[in-house]
Coordinates of C-alpha atoms and ligand atoms in Angstrom, one line a residue:
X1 CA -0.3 30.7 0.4
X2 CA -3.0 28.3 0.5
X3 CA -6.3 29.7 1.4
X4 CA -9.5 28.6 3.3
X5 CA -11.2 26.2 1.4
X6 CA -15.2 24.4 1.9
X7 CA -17.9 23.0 1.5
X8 CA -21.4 24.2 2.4
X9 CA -23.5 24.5 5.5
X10 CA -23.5 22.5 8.9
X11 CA -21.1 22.3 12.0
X12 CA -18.0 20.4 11.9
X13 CA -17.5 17.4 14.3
X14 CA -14.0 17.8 14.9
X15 CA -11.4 20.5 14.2
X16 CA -7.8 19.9 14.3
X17 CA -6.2 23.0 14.4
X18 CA -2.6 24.6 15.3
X19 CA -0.4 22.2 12.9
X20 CA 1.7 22.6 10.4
X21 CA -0.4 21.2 7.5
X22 CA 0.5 19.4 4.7
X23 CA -2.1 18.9 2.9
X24 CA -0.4 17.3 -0.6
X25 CA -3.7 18.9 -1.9
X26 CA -3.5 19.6 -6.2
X27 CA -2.7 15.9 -7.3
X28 CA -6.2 14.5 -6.9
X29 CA -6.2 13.9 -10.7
X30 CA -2.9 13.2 -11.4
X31 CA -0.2 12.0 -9.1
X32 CA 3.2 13.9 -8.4
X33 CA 5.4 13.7 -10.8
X34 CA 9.5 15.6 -10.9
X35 CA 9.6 19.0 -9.4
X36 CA 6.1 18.4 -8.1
X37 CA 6.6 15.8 -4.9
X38 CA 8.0 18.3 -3.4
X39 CA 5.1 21.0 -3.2
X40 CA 3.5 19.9 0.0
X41 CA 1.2 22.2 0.2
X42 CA 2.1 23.4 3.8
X43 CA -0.2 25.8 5.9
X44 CA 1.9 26.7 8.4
X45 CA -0.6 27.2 11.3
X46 CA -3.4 25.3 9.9
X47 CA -6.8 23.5 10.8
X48 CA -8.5 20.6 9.1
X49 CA -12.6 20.6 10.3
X50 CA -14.5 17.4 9.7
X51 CA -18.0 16.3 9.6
X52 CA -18.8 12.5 9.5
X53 CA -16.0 10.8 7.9
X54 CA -15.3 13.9 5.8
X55 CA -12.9 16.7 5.7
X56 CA -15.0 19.7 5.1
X57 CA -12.8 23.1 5.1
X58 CA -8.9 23.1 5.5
X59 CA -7.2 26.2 5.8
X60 CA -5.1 29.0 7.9
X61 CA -6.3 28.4 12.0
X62 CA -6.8 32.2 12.5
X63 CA -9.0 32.3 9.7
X64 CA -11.1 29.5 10.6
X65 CA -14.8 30.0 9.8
X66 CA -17.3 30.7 12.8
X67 CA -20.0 29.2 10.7
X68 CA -18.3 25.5 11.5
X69 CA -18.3 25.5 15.4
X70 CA -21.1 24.5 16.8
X71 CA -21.4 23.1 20.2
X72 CA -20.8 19.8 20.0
X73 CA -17.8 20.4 18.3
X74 CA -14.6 18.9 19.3
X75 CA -10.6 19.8 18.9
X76 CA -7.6 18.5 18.8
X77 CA -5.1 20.8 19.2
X78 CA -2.1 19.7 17.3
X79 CA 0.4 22.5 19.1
X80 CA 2.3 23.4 16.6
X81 CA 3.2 19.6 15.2
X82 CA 2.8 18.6 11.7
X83 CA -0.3 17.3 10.3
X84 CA -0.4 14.9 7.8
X85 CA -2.5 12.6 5.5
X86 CA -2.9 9.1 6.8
X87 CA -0.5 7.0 5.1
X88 CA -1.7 4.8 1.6
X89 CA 0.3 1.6 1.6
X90 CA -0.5 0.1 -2.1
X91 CA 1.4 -3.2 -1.8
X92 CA 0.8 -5.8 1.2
X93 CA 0.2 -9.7 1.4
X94 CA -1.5 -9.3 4.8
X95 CA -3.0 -12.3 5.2
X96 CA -1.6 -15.5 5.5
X97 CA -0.5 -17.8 8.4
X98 CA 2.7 -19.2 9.6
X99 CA 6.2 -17.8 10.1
X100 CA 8.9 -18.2 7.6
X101 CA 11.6 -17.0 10.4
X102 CA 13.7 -20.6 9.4
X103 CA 14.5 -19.8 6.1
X104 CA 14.8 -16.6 7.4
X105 CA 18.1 -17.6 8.7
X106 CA 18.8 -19.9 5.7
X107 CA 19.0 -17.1 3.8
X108 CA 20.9 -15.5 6.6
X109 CA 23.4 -18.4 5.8
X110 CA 23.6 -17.6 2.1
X111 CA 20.9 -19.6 0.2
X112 CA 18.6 -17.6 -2.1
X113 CA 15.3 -16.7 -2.1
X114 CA 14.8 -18.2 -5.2
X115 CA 16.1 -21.4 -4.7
X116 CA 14.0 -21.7 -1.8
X117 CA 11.2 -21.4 -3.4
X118 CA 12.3 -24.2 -6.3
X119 CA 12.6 -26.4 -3.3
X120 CA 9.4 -26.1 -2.4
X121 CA 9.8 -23.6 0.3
X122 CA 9.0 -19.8 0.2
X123 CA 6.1 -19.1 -0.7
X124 CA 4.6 -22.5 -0.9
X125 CA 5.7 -23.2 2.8
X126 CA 3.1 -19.9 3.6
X127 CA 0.7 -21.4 1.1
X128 CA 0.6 -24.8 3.2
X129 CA -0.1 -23.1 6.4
X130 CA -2.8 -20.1 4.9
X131 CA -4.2 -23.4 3.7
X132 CA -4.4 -24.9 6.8
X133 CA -6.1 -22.1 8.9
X134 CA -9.4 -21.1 9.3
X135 CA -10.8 -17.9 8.0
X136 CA -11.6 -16.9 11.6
X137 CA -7.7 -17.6 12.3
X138 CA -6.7 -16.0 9.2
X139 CA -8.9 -12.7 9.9
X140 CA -7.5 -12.6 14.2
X141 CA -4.0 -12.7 13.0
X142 CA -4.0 -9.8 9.8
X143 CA -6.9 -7.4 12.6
X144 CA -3.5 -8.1 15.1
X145 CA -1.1 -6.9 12.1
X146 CA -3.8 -3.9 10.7
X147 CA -3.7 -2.5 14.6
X148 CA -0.2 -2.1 14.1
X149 CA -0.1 -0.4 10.9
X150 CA -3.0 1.7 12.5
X151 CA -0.6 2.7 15.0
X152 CA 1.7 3.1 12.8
X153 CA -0.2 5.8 10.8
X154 CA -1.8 3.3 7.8
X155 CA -5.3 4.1 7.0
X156 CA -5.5 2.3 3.8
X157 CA -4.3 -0.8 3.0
X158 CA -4.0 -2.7 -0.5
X159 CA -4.0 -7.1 0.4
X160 CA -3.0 -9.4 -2.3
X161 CA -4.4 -12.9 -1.7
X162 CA -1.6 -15.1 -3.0
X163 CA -1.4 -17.8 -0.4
X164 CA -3.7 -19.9 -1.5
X165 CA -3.1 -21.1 -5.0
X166 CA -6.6 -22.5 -5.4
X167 CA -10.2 -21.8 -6.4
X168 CA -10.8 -22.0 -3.1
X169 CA -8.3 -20.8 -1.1
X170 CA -7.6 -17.6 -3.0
X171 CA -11.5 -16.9 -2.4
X172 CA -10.7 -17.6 1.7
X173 CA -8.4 -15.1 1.7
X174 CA -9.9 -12.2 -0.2
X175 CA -13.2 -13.0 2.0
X176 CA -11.0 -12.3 5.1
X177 CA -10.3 -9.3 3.7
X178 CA -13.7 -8.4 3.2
X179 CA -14.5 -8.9 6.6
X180 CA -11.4 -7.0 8.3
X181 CA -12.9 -4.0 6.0
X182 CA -15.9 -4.0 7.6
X183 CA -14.5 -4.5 11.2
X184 CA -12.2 -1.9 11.4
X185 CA -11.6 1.8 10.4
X186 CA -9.1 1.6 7.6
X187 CA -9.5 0.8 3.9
X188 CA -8.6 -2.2 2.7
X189 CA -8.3 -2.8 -1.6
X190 CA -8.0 -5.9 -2.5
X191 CA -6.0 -7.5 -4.9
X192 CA -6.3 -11.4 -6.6
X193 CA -2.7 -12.4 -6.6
X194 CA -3.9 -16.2 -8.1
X195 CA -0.6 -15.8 -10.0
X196 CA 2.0 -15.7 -7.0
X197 CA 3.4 -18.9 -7.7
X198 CA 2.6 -22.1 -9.6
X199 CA 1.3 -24.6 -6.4
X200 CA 3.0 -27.7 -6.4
X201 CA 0.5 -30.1 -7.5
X202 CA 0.9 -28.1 -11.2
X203 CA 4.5 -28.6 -11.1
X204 CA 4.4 -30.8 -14.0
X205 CA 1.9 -29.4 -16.0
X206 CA 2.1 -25.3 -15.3
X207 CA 0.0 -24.6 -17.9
X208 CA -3.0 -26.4 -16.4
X209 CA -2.6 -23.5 -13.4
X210 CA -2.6 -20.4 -16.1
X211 CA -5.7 -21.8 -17.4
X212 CA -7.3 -22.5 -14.0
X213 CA -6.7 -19.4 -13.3
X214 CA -7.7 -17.4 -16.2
X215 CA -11.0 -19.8 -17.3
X216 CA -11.7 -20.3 -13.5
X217 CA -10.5 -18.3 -10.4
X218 CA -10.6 -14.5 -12.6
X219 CA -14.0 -15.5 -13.4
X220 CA -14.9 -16.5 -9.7
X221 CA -13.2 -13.9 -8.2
X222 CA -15.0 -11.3 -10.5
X223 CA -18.7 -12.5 -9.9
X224 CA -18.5 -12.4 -5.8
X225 CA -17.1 -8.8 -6.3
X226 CA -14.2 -10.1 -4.2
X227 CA -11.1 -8.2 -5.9
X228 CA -10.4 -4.1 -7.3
X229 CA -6.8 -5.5 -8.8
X230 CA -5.4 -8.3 -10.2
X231 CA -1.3 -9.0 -10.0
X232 CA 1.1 -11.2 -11.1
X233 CA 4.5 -12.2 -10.4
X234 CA 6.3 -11.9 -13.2
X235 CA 9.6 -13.1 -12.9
X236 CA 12.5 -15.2 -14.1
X237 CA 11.3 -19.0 -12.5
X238 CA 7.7 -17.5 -11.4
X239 CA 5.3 -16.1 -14.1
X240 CA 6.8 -15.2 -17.4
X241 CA 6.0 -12.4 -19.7
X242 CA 3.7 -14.2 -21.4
X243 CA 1.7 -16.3 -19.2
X244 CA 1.4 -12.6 -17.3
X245 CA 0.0 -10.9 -20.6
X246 CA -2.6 -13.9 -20.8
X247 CA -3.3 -13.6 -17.5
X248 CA -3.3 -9.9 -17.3
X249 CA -5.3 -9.5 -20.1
X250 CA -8.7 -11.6 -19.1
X251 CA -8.6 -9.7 -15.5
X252 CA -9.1 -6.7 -17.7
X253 CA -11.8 -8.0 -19.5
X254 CA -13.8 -8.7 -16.5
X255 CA -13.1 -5.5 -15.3
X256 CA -10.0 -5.6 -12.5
X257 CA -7.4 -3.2 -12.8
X258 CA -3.8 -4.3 -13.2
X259 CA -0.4 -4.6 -10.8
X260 CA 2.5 -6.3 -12.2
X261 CA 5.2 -7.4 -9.4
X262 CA 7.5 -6.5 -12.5
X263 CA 11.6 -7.2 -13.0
X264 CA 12.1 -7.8 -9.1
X265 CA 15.0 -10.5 -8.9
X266 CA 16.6 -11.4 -11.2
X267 CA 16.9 -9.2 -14.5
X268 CA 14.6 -7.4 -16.7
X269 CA 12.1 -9.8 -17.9
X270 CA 10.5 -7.0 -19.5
X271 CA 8.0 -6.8 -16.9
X272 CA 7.7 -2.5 -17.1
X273 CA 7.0 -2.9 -20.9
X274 CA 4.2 -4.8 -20.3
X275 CA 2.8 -3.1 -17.5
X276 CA 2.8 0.3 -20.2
X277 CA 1.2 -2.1 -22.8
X278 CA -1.4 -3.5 -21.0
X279 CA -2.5 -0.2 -19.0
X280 CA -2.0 -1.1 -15.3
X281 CA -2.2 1.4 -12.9
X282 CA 1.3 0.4 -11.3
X283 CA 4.0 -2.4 -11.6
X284 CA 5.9 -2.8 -8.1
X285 CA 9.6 -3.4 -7.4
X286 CA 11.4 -2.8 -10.7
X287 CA 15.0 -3.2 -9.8
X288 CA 16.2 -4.2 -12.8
X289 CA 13.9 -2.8 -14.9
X290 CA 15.1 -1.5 -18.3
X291 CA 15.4 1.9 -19.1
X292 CA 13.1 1.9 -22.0
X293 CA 10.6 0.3 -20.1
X294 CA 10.8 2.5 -17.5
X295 CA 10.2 5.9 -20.6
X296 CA 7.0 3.4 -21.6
X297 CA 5.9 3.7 -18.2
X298 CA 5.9 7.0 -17.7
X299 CA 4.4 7.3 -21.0
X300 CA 1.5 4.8 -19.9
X301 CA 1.0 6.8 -16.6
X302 CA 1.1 3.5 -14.6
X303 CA 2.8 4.5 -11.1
X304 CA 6.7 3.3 -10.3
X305 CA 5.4 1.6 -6.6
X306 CA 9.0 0.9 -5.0
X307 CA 9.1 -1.5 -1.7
X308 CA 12.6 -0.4 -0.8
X309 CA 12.0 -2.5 2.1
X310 CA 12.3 -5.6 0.5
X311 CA 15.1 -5.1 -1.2
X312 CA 16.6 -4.3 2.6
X313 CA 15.6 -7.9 3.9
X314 CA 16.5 -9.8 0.7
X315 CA 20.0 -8.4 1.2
X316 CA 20.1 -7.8 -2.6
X317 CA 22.6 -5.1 -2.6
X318 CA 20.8 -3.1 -5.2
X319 CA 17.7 -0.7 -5.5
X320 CA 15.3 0.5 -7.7
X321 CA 16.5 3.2 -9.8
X322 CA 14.1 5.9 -7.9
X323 CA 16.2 8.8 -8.8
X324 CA 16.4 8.3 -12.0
X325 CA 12.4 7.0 -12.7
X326 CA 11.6 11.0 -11.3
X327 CA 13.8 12.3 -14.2
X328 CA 11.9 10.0 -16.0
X329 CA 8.5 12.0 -14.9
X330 CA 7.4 8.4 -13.4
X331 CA 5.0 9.3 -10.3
X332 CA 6.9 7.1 -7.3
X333 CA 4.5 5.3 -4.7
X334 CA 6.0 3.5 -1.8
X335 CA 4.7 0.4 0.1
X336 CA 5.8 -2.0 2.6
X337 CA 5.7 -5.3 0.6
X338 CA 4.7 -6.6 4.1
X339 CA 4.8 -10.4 4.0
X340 CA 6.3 -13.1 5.9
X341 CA 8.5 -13.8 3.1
X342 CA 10.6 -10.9 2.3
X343 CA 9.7 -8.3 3.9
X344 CA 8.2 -7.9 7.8
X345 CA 7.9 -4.2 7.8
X346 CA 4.6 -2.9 9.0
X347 CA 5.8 1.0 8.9
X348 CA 5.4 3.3 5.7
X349 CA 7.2 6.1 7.9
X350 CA 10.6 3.3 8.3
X351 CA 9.6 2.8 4.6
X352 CA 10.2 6.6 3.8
X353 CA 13.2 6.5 5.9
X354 CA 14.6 3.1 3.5
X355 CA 13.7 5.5 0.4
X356 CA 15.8 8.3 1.4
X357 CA 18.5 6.6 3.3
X358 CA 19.0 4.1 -0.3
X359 CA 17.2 5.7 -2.6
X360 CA 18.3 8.8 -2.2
X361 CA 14.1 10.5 -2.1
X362 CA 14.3 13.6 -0.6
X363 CA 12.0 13.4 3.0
X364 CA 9.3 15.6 1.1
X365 CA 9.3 13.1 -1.9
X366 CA 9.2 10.4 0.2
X367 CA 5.9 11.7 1.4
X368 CA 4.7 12.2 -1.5
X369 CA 5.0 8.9 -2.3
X370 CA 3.6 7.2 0.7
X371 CA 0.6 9.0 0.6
X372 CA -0.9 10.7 -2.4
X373 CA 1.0 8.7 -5.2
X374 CA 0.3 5.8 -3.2
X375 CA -3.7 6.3 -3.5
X376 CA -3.0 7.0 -7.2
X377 CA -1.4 3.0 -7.2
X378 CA -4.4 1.8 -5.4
X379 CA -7.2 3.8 -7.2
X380 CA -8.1 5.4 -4.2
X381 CA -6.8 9.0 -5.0
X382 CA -10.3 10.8 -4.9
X383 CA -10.6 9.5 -1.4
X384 CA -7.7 9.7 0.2
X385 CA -4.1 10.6 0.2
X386 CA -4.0 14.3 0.8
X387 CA -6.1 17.1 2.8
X388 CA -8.9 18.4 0.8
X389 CA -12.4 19.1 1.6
X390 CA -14.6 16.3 0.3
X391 CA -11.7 13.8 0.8
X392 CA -11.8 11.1 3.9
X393 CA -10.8 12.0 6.9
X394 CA -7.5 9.6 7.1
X395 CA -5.0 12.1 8.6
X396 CA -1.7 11.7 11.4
X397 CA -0.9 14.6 14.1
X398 CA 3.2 13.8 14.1
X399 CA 5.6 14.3 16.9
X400 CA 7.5 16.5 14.7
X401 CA 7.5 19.3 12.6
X402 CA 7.3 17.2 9.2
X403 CA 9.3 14.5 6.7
X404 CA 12.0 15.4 7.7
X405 CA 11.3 14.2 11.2
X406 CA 10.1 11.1 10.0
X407 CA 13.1 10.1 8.1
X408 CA 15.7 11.2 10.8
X409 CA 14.2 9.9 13.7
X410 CA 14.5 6.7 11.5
X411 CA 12.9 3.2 13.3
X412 CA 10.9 5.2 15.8
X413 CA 7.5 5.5 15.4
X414 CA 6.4 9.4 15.2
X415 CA 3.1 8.9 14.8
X416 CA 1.0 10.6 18.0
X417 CA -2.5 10.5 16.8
X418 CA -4.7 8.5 14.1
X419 CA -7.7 10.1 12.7
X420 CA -9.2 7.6 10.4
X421 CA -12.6 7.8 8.5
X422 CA -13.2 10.9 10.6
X423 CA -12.6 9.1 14.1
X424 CA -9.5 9.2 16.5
X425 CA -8.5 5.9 16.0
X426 CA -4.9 5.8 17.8
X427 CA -4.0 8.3 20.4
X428 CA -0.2 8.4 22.2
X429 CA 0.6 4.9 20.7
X430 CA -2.3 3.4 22.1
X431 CA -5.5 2.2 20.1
X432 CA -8.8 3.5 20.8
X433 CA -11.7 1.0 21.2
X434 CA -14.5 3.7 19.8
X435 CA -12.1 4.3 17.0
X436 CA -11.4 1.1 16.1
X437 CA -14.5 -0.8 16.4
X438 CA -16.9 -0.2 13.3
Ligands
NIG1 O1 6.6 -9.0 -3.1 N1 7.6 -11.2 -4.9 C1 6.7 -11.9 -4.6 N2 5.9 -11.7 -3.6 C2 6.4 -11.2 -2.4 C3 7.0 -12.2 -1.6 C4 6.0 -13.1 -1.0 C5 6.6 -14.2 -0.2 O2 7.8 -14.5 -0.3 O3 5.8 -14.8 0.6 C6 7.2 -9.9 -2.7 O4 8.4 -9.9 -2.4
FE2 FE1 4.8 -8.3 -3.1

């Protein structure tokens, strides 16, 4: 049984207390792996006391220390529900403008997504509009979506740009980015995603857009301090192999960590091998990927992040091979993918409730992977991700007694309070204005 943990002296600002806890706490250094996404850590009448935007002590509630109550300290009585840690989504393309709902239903009619996008269409119909739009626009529109995943229980966020496709564009975005970080209380990591597609006016001459991006934008991107990741898409028709290990390679020279969209669509392009060669922290979607470069993975220690919700919308028939990456010993992140292309999911819980109904993730793996593994695929696993004293104070009070809930009561939204960066955020579906305001 897990005992009272903390750290020293002072009174804590708010104590939540009476929930089942699951804390996820013993994978700060290394994500879950196997056997291991399934130890929760549950305390089964817990309490989690913060101070600031810091979790100070977790433990049992009847052993909570008098030493932390003072009297301005405030509770939330959780009543026997299950606590959680605020959900890590590591894959989003947040901001953009425009809706894609028309070829939506052209693809509901039976032509693909990637002959769309040869057309013209796709992504480069969102690129025209996130073009188009103002930074103000573009920053209203993702604070609408970044309510919803707040009341959806999201409390960090990782936002590819991707929608611009120019010098200056791709800056536009990640500077709305910056700004929605400092206006509301989740984290936000952003990610230059330069190499989404090739823009149309490099058409002819694709090779002019690797080097733009790798003698120009990387550069650019680097020096403002705009960007923790740089990702490609690395597909059949998109960004081979090795444009992506050119490309790949200066991001880590100016000191960006790696994402691969790797072996989504098509086949295996080889995209896992080369996220294990090159050292990124995760390579997203892997469908296809091949057996061997799934082994080099795990090998690597770069994180299997799986959107299962993408390959829901894309009506692609198949999934990643998620049960198979764990025998693997690859640690499994999910994400929504969310994007106005192929995927409009906002929710990590309908996420987990994808993994297990398709997957076949147990509920307590898929928890795992939507919030400790996923700070692992982000970076962000000495902040966030579980219940531990010095970590953020990102957690969820459920309307249920734990994952299992989640992925049973499939497509509704369980998530009765939002405690982010030590404030109550959300409360009863509702946001709250001292919560959300910075
Ligand atoms: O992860 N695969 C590439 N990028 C997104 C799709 C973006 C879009 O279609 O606008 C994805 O599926
Ligand atoms: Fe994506």
């Amino acid at each position: 049984m897990a005992g009272s943990r903390e750290t020293p002296v002072g009174f804590a600002d708010l104590v939540v207390r009476h929930g089942r806890v699951f804390t996820l706490a013993g994978f700060s250094r290394k994500p879950a792996r196997g056997p291991g996404m399934e130890r929760l850590g549950l305390i089964d009448n817990g309490y989690v006391a913060i101070r600031g935007d810091r979790i100070v002590a977790v433990g049992e509630a009847d052993r909570l220390p008098a030493s932390l109550l003072g009297p301005e300290t405030q509770w939330l009585d959780a009543g026997g529900r299950a606590v959680i840690p605020g959900f890590v989504d590591p894959h989003t393309h947040l901001v953009y403008a425009g809706s894609r709902a028309g070829e939506f239903a052209q693809r509901l009619r039976g032509t693909s997504y990637l002959e769309i996008l040869a057309a013209g269409g796709g992504i480069l119909s969102t690129v025209a509009a996130t073009r188009a739009a103002a930074e103000e626009e573009l920053t209203e529109q993702a604070a609408r979506r970044l309510g919803r995943f707040l009341l959806a229980g999201t409390t960090t966020v990782e936002v590819k740009s991707g929608y611009g496709l120019s010098r200056e564009a791709e800056l536009k975005q990640l500077r709305v980015v910056r700004r929605l970080r400092q206006m509301l209380p989740l984290d936000l990591v952003p990610t230059f995603l330069g190499a989404h597609a090739v823009p149309m006016e490099y058409r002819d001459h694709r090779q002019a857009y690797v080097d733009l991006l790798v003698d120009d934008m990387l550069p650019a991107v680097a020096a403002e301090g705009l960007a923790e990741f740089a990702d490609v898409f690395c597909e059949e028709g998109v960004f081979s192999p090795t444009e992506t290990r050119r490309i790949l390679s200066r991001a880590r020279q100016l000191g960006l960590g790696l994402k691969l969209h790797a072996d989504e669509l098509v086949a295996a392009v080889g995209g896992a091998e080369l996220a294990a060669e090159l050292g990124a922290t995760s390579a997203d979607h892997l469908l296809y990927a091949s057996e061997e470069g799934l082994a080099a993975m795990a090998r690597a220690g770069a994180v299997a992040v799986l959107l299962p919700g993408t390959a829901f919308f894309l009506r692609t028939g198949r999934y990643a091979p998620a049960r198979r990456m764990l025998e693997l010993g690859l640690p499994v992140a999910l994400a929504t993918d969310h994007n106005p292309g192929t995927c409009t999911l906002e929710s990590m819980a309908e996420v987990m409730g994808l993994a297990a109904l398709e997957m076949g993730l147990t509920p307590a793996e898929a928890l795992a992977a939507a919030t400790i593994n996923a700070a692992h695929a982000v970076g962000r696993q000495a902040e966030t991700g579980s219940l531990e004293p010095g970590k953020r104070a990102d957690l969820l009070v459920l309307d249920g007694e734990g994952p299992e809930d989640i992925v049973y009561r499939f497509g509704t939204n369980l998530v009765d309070q939002v405690v982010a960066q030590g404030r109550l955020a959300a409360s009863a579906g509702r946001l709250l204005k001292g919560g959300t305001d910075r």
